């Protein structure tokens, strides 16, 4: 019996299904005949490598949940089982075990023969009570407002505008500034980045010939305090927005350097302290477009005496195809800021040169950033 026309259409294979069947048949035939589906120079087969990349977001969220729950702080006192941790944190024991098992496969915690989990160097970094903590960065990456911002990346690629602003209506910093609970995590993450990079800068760059160092846009002054702690002859000036520097005096007092630091507030897009021997900008320019960078640099140049040093700490994008954090960080600037970007060596030379600064040397550090030293001409 002949089928009705409607049923005939329903059972007919669709074009995409036919194409997929052809593609898979070709792959299987090639495998049977001994033909390589991919070339041998890949250490990991390309399909597997792509699978690892596209599921990286899952890993990030697994790590972010561990950071949010404070698991590393709990395990710091000694190995613990999932049941004990779940009771202490009010969690579901069986599910927590699955999370810990996944984390251990990445080197975050390690499962012992007795089923308890102990600390590892990577899980240690997720503690909240250490100077090198990455916990706040993991928390920011895992929060819904940041993940939602990244969902607008396609819009950024189509228009060149901020994905975060497209989704939330504001750039990331403005969004956080209006929500105290978000700003607390956001500020902690920025401080963690400052410590990570600042520690490497203090080891790589020498401030022994500097009398007064002015940090522009230094927030709470974490890096400036680190520099002054190493160089006892140095005096410092911290210059940033009032909302940031209001807590700096207490911080400097706790670090024992308050008698050598002057705290000033102002808008560094328009002004800078006069008379310093060197001006320090760490990870401030990459968050801004070229026009705003020029405003900051012009303000510094107007305040600096001829021959004063400008020390810029930023990532430098390499022009090779090699993996580099700066290239991923550049997409983060595209998502989260209004025109911010990471720059190549040539772009840094051109930007600083246009503002009247001559680059004298570029010093790599143990972090992802380099120190760009320039002279005010």
Tab-separated table of C-alpha atoms in Angstrom:
chain	number	residue	atom	x	y	z
A	1	UNK	CA	0.000	0.000	0.000
A	2	UNK	CA	1.277	3.419	-0.933
A	3	UNK	CA	2.067	5.721	1.979
A	4	UNK	CA	0.385	9.094	2.209
A	5	UNK	CA	2.467	11.980	0.943
A	6	UNK	CA	2.811	13.500	4.440
A	7	UNK	CA	4.288	10.287	5.886
A	8	UNK	CA	6.653	9.924	2.939
A	9	UNK	CA	8.078	13.354	3.647
A	10	UNK	CA	8.500	12.558	7.341
A	11	UNK	CA	10.569	9.441	6.668
A	12	UNK	CA	12.805	10.969	3.991
A	13	UNK	CA	16.349	11.591	5.250
A	14	UNK	CA	17.232	15.274	5.656
A	15	UNK	CA	20.195	16.759	3.792
A	16	UNK	CA	22.323	17.341	6.923
A	17	UNK	CA	21.737	13.735	8.029
A	18	UNK	CA	22.792	12.473	4.605
A	19	UNK	CA	25.910	14.650	4.699
A	20	UNK	CA	26.816	13.392	8.179
A	21	UNK	CA	26.331	9.781	7.110
A	22	UNK	CA	28.616	10.350	4.111
A	23	UNK	CA	31.251	11.992	6.281
A	24	UNK	CA	31.275	9.216	8.874
A	25	UNK	CA	31.302	6.520	6.168
A	26	UNK	CA	34.344	8.182	4.589
A	27	UNK	CA	36.144	8.275	7.927
A	28	UNK	CA	35.412	4.604	8.648
A	29	UNK	CA	36.448	3.555	5.145
A	30	UNK	CA	39.715	5.463	5.501
A	31	UNK	CA	40.358	3.742	8.828
A	32	UNK	CA	39.715	0.276	7.332
A	33	UNK	CA	42.041	0.988	4.429
A	34	UNK	CA	44.829	2.200	6.693
A	35	UNK	CA	44.674	5.823	5.562
A	36	UNK	CA	45.503	8.409	8.262
A	37	UNK	CA	42.558	10.583	9.240
A	38	UNK	CA	45.044	13.097	10.715
A	39	UNK	CA	48.741	13.634	10.265
A	40	UNK	CA	51.268	12.163	12.719
A	41	UNK	CA	52.919	15.446	13.774
A	42	UNK	CA	50.083	16.007	16.266
A	43	UNK	CA	50.912	14.683	19.743
A	44	UNK	CA	47.174	14.502	20.424
A	45	UNK	CA	44.737	13.663	17.656
A	46	UNK	CA	43.027	16.888	16.491
A	47	UNK	CA	39.494	15.689	17.360
A	48	UNK	CA	40.672	14.882	20.884
A	49	UNK	CA	42.520	18.202	21.167
A	50	UNK	CA	39.417	20.125	20.104
A	51	UNK	CA	37.314	18.129	22.574
A	52	UNK	CA	39.706	19.156	25.349
A	53	UNK	CA	39.515	22.804	24.308
A	54	UNK	CA	35.745	23.082	24.034
A	55	UNK	CA	35.222	21.338	27.365
A	56	UNK	CA	37.710	23.628	29.096
A	57	UNK	CA	34.774	25.669	30.378
A	58	UNK	CA	33.630	22.625	32.335
A	59	UNK	CA	37.018	22.371	34.016
A	60	UNK	CA	36.970	26.075	34.843
A	61	UNK	CA	33.608	25.711	36.527
A	62	UNK	CA	34.715	22.634	38.470
A	63	UNK	CA	37.702	24.584	39.810
A	64	UNK	CA	35.517	27.633	40.435
A	65	UNK	CA	33.061	25.644	42.551
A	66	UNK	CA	35.935	24.246	44.618
A	67	UNK	CA	37.156	27.799	45.181
A	68	UNK	CA	33.682	29.090	46.037
A	69	UNK	CA	33.176	26.316	48.595
A	70	UNK	CA	36.579	26.924	50.185
A	71	UNK	CA	37.593	23.267	49.974
A	72	UNK	CA	41.331	23.992	50.026
A	73	UNK	CA	40.973	25.858	53.321
A	74	UNK	CA	39.219	22.859	54.865
A	75	UNK	CA	41.784	20.326	53.657
A	76	UNK	CA	44.731	22.482	54.764
A	77	UNK	CA	44.384	21.134	58.317
A	78	UNK	CA	44.917	17.570	57.072
A	79	UNK	CA	43.544	14.943	54.653
A	80	UNK	CA	39.774	14.578	54.751
A	81	UNK	CA	37.186	12.315	53.227
A	82	UNK	CA	34.144	13.480	51.293
A	83	UNK	CA	31.815	12.544	54.176
A	84	UNK	CA	33.764	14.667	56.668
A	85	UNK	CA	34.026	17.615	54.275
A	86	UNK	CA	30.350	17.404	53.377
A	87	UNK	CA	29.336	17.450	57.034
A	88	UNK	CA	31.544	20.486	57.708
A	89	UNK	CA	30.295	22.438	54.684
A	90	UNK	CA	26.679	21.270	54.466
A	91	UNK	CA	27.141	19.477	51.149
A	92	UNK	CA	25.968	16.248	49.507
A	93	UNK	CA	28.697	13.707	50.280
A	94	UNK	CA	28.421	11.472	47.216
A	95	UNK	CA	28.352	14.409	44.828
A	96	UNK	CA	31.223	16.113	46.641
A	97	UNK	CA	33.309	12.967	46.205
A	98	UNK	CA	32.703	13.082	42.454
A	99	UNK	CA	33.815	16.726	42.374
A	100	UNK	CA	36.964	15.971	44.385
A	101	UNK	CA	37.764	12.995	42.160
A	102	UNK	CA	37.547	15.200	39.072
A	103	UNK	CA	39.699	17.873	40.722
A	104	UNK	CA	42.324	15.274	41.653
A	105	UNK	CA	42.560	14.263	37.992
A	106	UNK	CA	43.762	17.829	37.261
A	107	UNK	CA	46.298	17.800	40.101
A	108	UNK	CA	44.048	19.780	42.449
A	109	UNK	CA	44.003	17.626	45.610
A	110	UNK	CA	45.099	13.983	45.564
A	111	UNK	CA	43.066	10.976	46.644
A	112	UNK	CA	44.868	8.673	49.057
A	113	UNK	CA	44.484	4.898	49.333
A	114	UNK	CA	42.178	5.393	52.319
A	115	UNK	CA	39.800	7.509	50.200
A	116	UNK	CA	40.702	10.802	51.865
A	117	UNK	CA	41.938	13.807	49.879
A	118	UNK	CA	45.113	15.715	50.673
A	119	UNK	CA	46.519	19.061	49.585
A	120	UNK	CA	48.738	19.419	46.497
A	121	UNK	CA	50.737	22.425	45.260
A	122	UNK	CA	47.865	23.335	42.912
A	123	UNK	CA	45.137	23.028	45.530
A	124	UNK	CA	47.312	25.006	47.943
A	125	UNK	CA	47.012	27.970	45.568
A	126	UNK	CA	43.227	27.895	46.090
A	127	UNK	CA	43.553	28.647	49.811
A	128	UNK	CA	42.301	32.051	50.900
A	129	UNK	CA	44.966	32.695	53.564
A	130	UNK	CA	48.124	32.794	51.425
A	131	UNK	CA	49.663	35.756	49.580
A	132	UNK	CA	49.820	33.787	46.319
A	133	UNK	CA	46.146	32.758	46.442
A	134	UNK	CA	44.319	32.350	43.131
A	135	UNK	CA	41.014	31.603	44.848
A	136	UNK	CA	39.393	34.942	44.003
A	137	UNK	CA	40.364	34.623	40.335
A	138	UNK	CA	38.771	31.180	40.211
A	139	UNK	CA	35.650	32.571	41.917
A	140	UNK	CA	35.329	35.458	39.431
A	141	UNK	CA	35.681	33.092	36.472
A	142	UNK	CA	32.913	30.920	37.879
A	143	UNK	CA	30.371	33.604	38.757
A	144	UNK	CA	27.253	33.879	36.640
A	145	UNK	CA	27.768	37.551	35.764
A	146	UNK	CA	31.200	36.840	34.281
A	147	UNK	CA	30.075	33.675	32.473
A	148	UNK	CA	27.086	35.524	31.044
A	149	UNK	CA	29.403	38.263	29.834
A	150	UNK	CA	31.446	35.734	27.899
A	151	UNK	CA	28.285	34.488	26.218
A	152	UNK	CA	28.338	37.733	24.213
A	153	UNK	CA	31.720	37.030	22.593
A	154	UNK	CA	30.144	36.395	19.195
A	155	UNK	CA	28.589	39.860	19.396
A	156	UNK	CA	32.040	41.296	20.098
A	157	UNK	CA	33.502	39.559	17.063
A	158	UNK	CA	30.677	40.865	14.891
A	159	UNK	CA	30.751	44.451	16.149
A	160	UNK	CA	34.061	45.060	17.943
A	161	UNK	CA	32.206	46.104	21.100
A	162	UNK	CA	32.358	44.749	24.663
A	163	UNK	CA	30.559	41.434	25.117
A	164	UNK	CA	30.065	42.088	28.828
A	165	UNK	CA	28.524	45.480	28.120
A	166	UNK	CA	26.258	43.985	25.454
A	167	UNK	CA	24.935	41.420	27.951
A	168	UNK	CA	24.824	43.506	31.132
A	169	UNK	CA	24.526	47.062	29.811
A	170	UNK	CA	27.766	48.191	31.494
A	171	UNK	CA	31.486	47.424	31.207
A	172	UNK	CA	32.668	44.926	33.823
A	173	UNK	CA	34.263	47.434	36.202
A	174	UNK	CA	31.228	49.736	36.199
A	175	UNK	CA	28.955	46.730	36.721
A	176	UNK	CA	31.002	45.597	39.729
A	177	UNK	CA	31.219	49.114	41.186
A	178	UNK	CA	27.428	49.268	41.533
A	179	UNK	CA	27.195	45.907	43.334
A	180	UNK	CA	29.232	45.658	46.563
A	181	UNK	CA	29.067	41.860	46.706
A	182	UNK	CA	30.445	41.643	43.158
A	183	UNK	CA	33.055	44.347	43.737
A	184	UNK	CA	34.448	42.507	46.748
A	185	UNK	CA	35.244	39.419	44.661
A	186	UNK	CA	36.336	41.516	41.670
A	187	UNK	CA	38.754	43.605	43.765
A	188	UNK	CA	40.205	40.487	45.394
A	189	UNK	CA	40.831	39.004	41.943
A	190	UNK	CA	42.603	42.169	40.769
A	191	UNK	CA	44.741	42.082	43.926
A	192	UNK	CA	45.659	38.451	43.231
A	193	UNK	CA	46.776	39.359	39.727
A	194	UNK	CA	48.755	42.284	41.183
A	195	UNK	CA	50.579	39.988	43.601
A	196	UNK	CA	51.226	37.354	40.927
A	197	UNK	CA	52.753	39.859	38.509
A	198	UNK	CA	54.221	42.208	41.111
A	199	UNK	CA	56.249	39.450	42.777
A	200	UNK	CA	57.839	38.637	39.426
A	201	UNK	CA	58.498	42.319	38.689
A	202	UNK	CA	60.278	42.895	42.020
A	203	UNK	CA	62.599	39.992	41.207
A	204	UNK	CA	63.268	41.025	37.597
A	205	UNK	CA	63.589	44.813	37.789
A	206	UNK	CA	65.883	46.847	40.044
A	207	UNK	CA	64.682	50.077	41.677
A	208	UNK	CA	67.962	50.700	43.542
A	209	UNK	CA	68.690	53.937	41.644
A	210	UNK	CA	65.199	55.365	42.237
A	211	UNK	CA	64.525	57.874	45.004
A	212	UNK	CA	60.758	58.367	44.673
A	213	UNK	CA	58.444	55.977	42.850
A	214	UNK	CA	54.885	57.018	41.974
A	215	UNK	CA	52.467	54.201	41.248
A	216	UNK	CA	49.631	55.351	38.999
A	217	UNK	CA	46.374	53.430	39.273
A	218	UNK	CA	47.807	51.210	41.990
A	219	UNK	CA	44.501	50.499	43.757
A	220	UNK	CA	45.352	49.482	47.343
A	221	UNK	CA	49.096	49.751	46.697
A	222	UNK	CA	49.970	46.055	46.989
A	223	UNK	CA	52.824	46.187	44.477
A	224	UNK	CA	54.169	49.506	45.731
A	225	UNK	CA	54.388	48.042	49.242
A	226	UNK	CA	56.287	45.030	47.863
A	227	UNK	CA	58.810	47.300	46.142
A	228	UNK	CA	59.328	49.472	49.219
A	229	UNK	CA	59.771	46.409	51.417
A	230	UNK	CA	62.740	45.358	49.266
A	231	UNK	CA	64.297	48.816	48.748
A	232	UNK	CA	64.701	50.631	52.059
A	233	UNK	CA	65.961	53.851	50.426
A	234	UNK	CA	62.830	54.215	48.312
A	235	UNK	CA	59.918	56.539	48.981
A	236	UNK	CA	56.562	56.023	47.287
A	237	UNK	CA	53.483	57.870	46.104
A	238	UNK	CA	50.244	55.979	45.502
A	239	UNK	CA	47.851	57.754	43.127
A	240	UNK	CA	44.414	56.394	42.277
A	241	UNK	CA	40.695	57.048	42.529
A	242	UNK	CA	39.415	57.975	46.024
A	243	UNK	CA	37.338	54.783	46.308
A	244	UNK	CA	40.523	52.701	46.028
A	245	UNK	CA	43.103	54.607	48.047
A	246	UNK	CA	40.833	55.146	51.080
A	247	UNK	CA	41.891	51.713	52.394
A	248	UNK	CA	45.542	52.025	51.407
A	249	UNK	CA	46.818	53.787	54.545
A	250	UNK	CA	45.735	50.915	56.798
A	251	UNK	CA	47.299	48.422	54.412
A	252	UNK	CA	50.620	50.294	54.351
A	253	UNK	CA	50.562	50.529	58.142
A	254	UNK	CA	50.114	46.771	58.406
A	255	UNK	CA	53.019	46.275	56.002
A	256	UNK	CA	55.273	48.582	57.984
A	257	UNK	CA	55.953	51.040	55.146
A	258	UNK	CA	53.429	53.807	55.908
A	259	UNK	CA	56.162	56.303	56.894
A	260	UNK	CA	57.645	56.138	53.378
A	261	UNK	CA	54.446	56.376	51.313
A	262	UNK	CA	52.266	59.344	50.484
A	263	UNK	CA	48.716	58.504	49.443
A	264	UNK	CA	47.026	60.852	46.969
A	265	UNK	CA	43.672	60.579	45.230
A	266	UNK	CA	42.689	61.891	41.840
A	267	UNK	CA	41.771	60.995	38.272
A	268	UNK	CA	44.825	59.553	36.526
A	269	UNK	CA	43.199	60.145	33.150
A	270	UNK	CA	43.775	63.832	33.804
A	271	UNK	CA	46.502	64.208	36.408
A	272	UNK	CA	49.579	62.625	38.014
A	273	UNK	CA	51.849	63.502	40.975
A	274	UNK	CA	54.722	65.805	40.085
A	275	UNK	CA	58.397	65.350	40.796
A	276	UNK	CA	58.827	61.554	41.080
A	277	UNK	CA	61.996	59.939	39.773
A	278	UNK	CA	60.012	57.103	38.229
A	279	UNK	CA	56.354	56.414	37.403
A	280	UNK	CA	54.960	52.907	37.638
A	281	UNK	CA	51.973	51.550	35.699
A	282	UNK	CA	51.116	47.868	36.146
A	283	UNK	CA	48.316	46.276	34.092
A	284	UNK	CA	46.505	49.604	33.798
A	285	UNK	CA	46.918	50.429	30.120
A	286	UNK	CA	45.763	47.093	28.710
A	287	UNK	CA	42.258	47.712	30.061
A	288	UNK	CA	41.921	50.874	27.970
A	289	UNK	CA	41.717	51.945	24.357
A	290	UNK	CA	44.526	53.910	22.728
A	291	UNK	CA	42.870	57.297	23.324
A	292	UNK	CA	42.528	56.723	27.074
A	293	UNK	CA	46.054	55.314	27.231
A	294	UNK	CA	47.299	58.535	25.645
A	295	UNK	CA	45.398	60.570	28.239
A	296	UNK	CA	47.101	58.663	31.056
A	297	UNK	CA	50.541	58.850	29.466
A	298	UNK	CA	50.169	62.549	28.646
A	299	UNK	CA	49.219	63.242	32.275
A	300	UNK	CA	52.330	61.389	33.450
A	301	UNK	CA	54.539	63.196	30.943
A	302	UNK	CA	53.182	66.569	32.069
A	303	UNK	CA	54.001	65.729	35.695
A	304	UNK	CA	57.384	64.102	35.082
A	305	UNK	CA	60.646	65.957	34.786
A	306	UNK	CA	62.830	65.298	31.706
A	307	UNK	CA	64.801	62.101	32.167
A	308	UNK	CA	62.307	60.570	34.609
A	309	UNK	CA	61.647	56.877	34.100
A	310	UNK	CA	58.358	55.304	33.144
A	311	UNK	CA	58.043	51.647	34.162
A	312	UNK	CA	55.141	49.911	32.417
A	313	UNK	CA	54.282	46.324	33.328
A	314	UNK	CA	52.115	44.655	30.694
A	315	UNK	CA	51.858	41.501	28.619
A	316	UNK	CA	53.484	41.646	25.189
A	317	UNK	CA	51.772	39.674	22.441
A	318	UNK	CA	54.200	37.631	20.362
A	319	UNK	CA	53.701	37.379	16.616
A	320	UNK	CA	54.284	33.608	16.435
A	321	UNK	CA	51.617	30.899	16.563
A	322	UNK	CA	52.905	29.564	19.878
A	323	UNK	CA	50.481	29.337	22.826
A	324	UNK	CA	50.652	32.470	24.959
A	325	UNK	CA	48.502	33.621	27.864
A	326	UNK	CA	48.598	37.185	26.503
A	327	UNK	CA	46.539	36.130	23.487
A	328	UNK	CA	43.815	34.650	25.682
A	329	UNK	CA	44.041	37.651	28.006
A	330	UNK	CA	43.521	39.871	24.943
A	331	UNK	CA	40.142	38.223	24.294
A	332	UNK	CA	39.273	38.795	27.960
A	333	UNK	CA	39.878	42.510	27.380
A	334	UNK	CA	37.630	42.342	24.315
A	335	UNK	CA	34.875	40.755	26.393
A	336	UNK	CA	35.154	42.759	29.596
A	337	UNK	CA	36.340	46.256	28.668
A	338	UNK	CA	35.447	49.097	26.367
A	339	UNK	CA	38.335	49.002	23.900
A	340	UNK	CA	41.017	47.394	26.077
A	341	UNK	CA	43.545	45.103	24.413
A	342	UNK	CA	46.913	43.411	24.761
A	343	UNK	CA	49.571	44.862	22.477
A	344	UNK	CA	52.578	43.668	20.499
A	345	UNK	CA	56.089	44.990	21.049
A	346	UNK	CA	55.709	47.304	18.052
A	347	UNK	CA	52.382	48.635	19.313
A	348	UNK	CA	53.888	49.405	22.738
A	349	UNK	CA	56.815	51.218	21.172
A	350	UNK	CA	54.487	53.288	19.003
A	351	UNK	CA	52.074	54.107	21.843
A	352	UNK	CA	54.769	55.179	24.295
A	353	UNK	CA	56.684	57.030	21.598
A	354	UNK	CA	53.606	59.005	20.619
A	355	UNK	CA	53.294	60.162	24.238
A	356	UNK	CA	56.901	61.371	24.390
A	357	UNK	CA	58.562	58.372	26.049
A	358	UNK	CA	61.581	56.557	24.574
A	359	UNK	CA	61.725	52.843	25.377
A	360	UNK	CA	65.188	51.884	26.655
A	361	UNK	CA	64.705	48.194	27.409
A	362	UNK	CA	62.142	45.434	27.818
A	363	UNK	CA	62.695	42.876	30.573
A	364	UNK	CA	60.766	39.584	30.714
A	365	UNK	CA	59.580	38.319	34.102
A	366	UNK	CA	58.593	34.954	35.521
A	367	UNK	CA	54.942	35.953	35.036
A	368	UNK	CA	53.052	36.525	31.794
A	369	UNK	CA	54.008	40.234	31.847
A	370	UNK	CA	57.167	42.107	30.912
A	371	UNK	CA	58.695	45.317	32.259
A	372	UNK	CA	58.888	48.070	29.646
A	373	UNK	CA	61.288	50.793	30.772
A	374	UNK	CA	61.095	54.187	29.066
A	375	UNK	CA	62.526	57.686	29.563
A	376	UNK	CA	60.529	60.914	29.514
A	377	UNK	CA	62.075	63.024	26.752
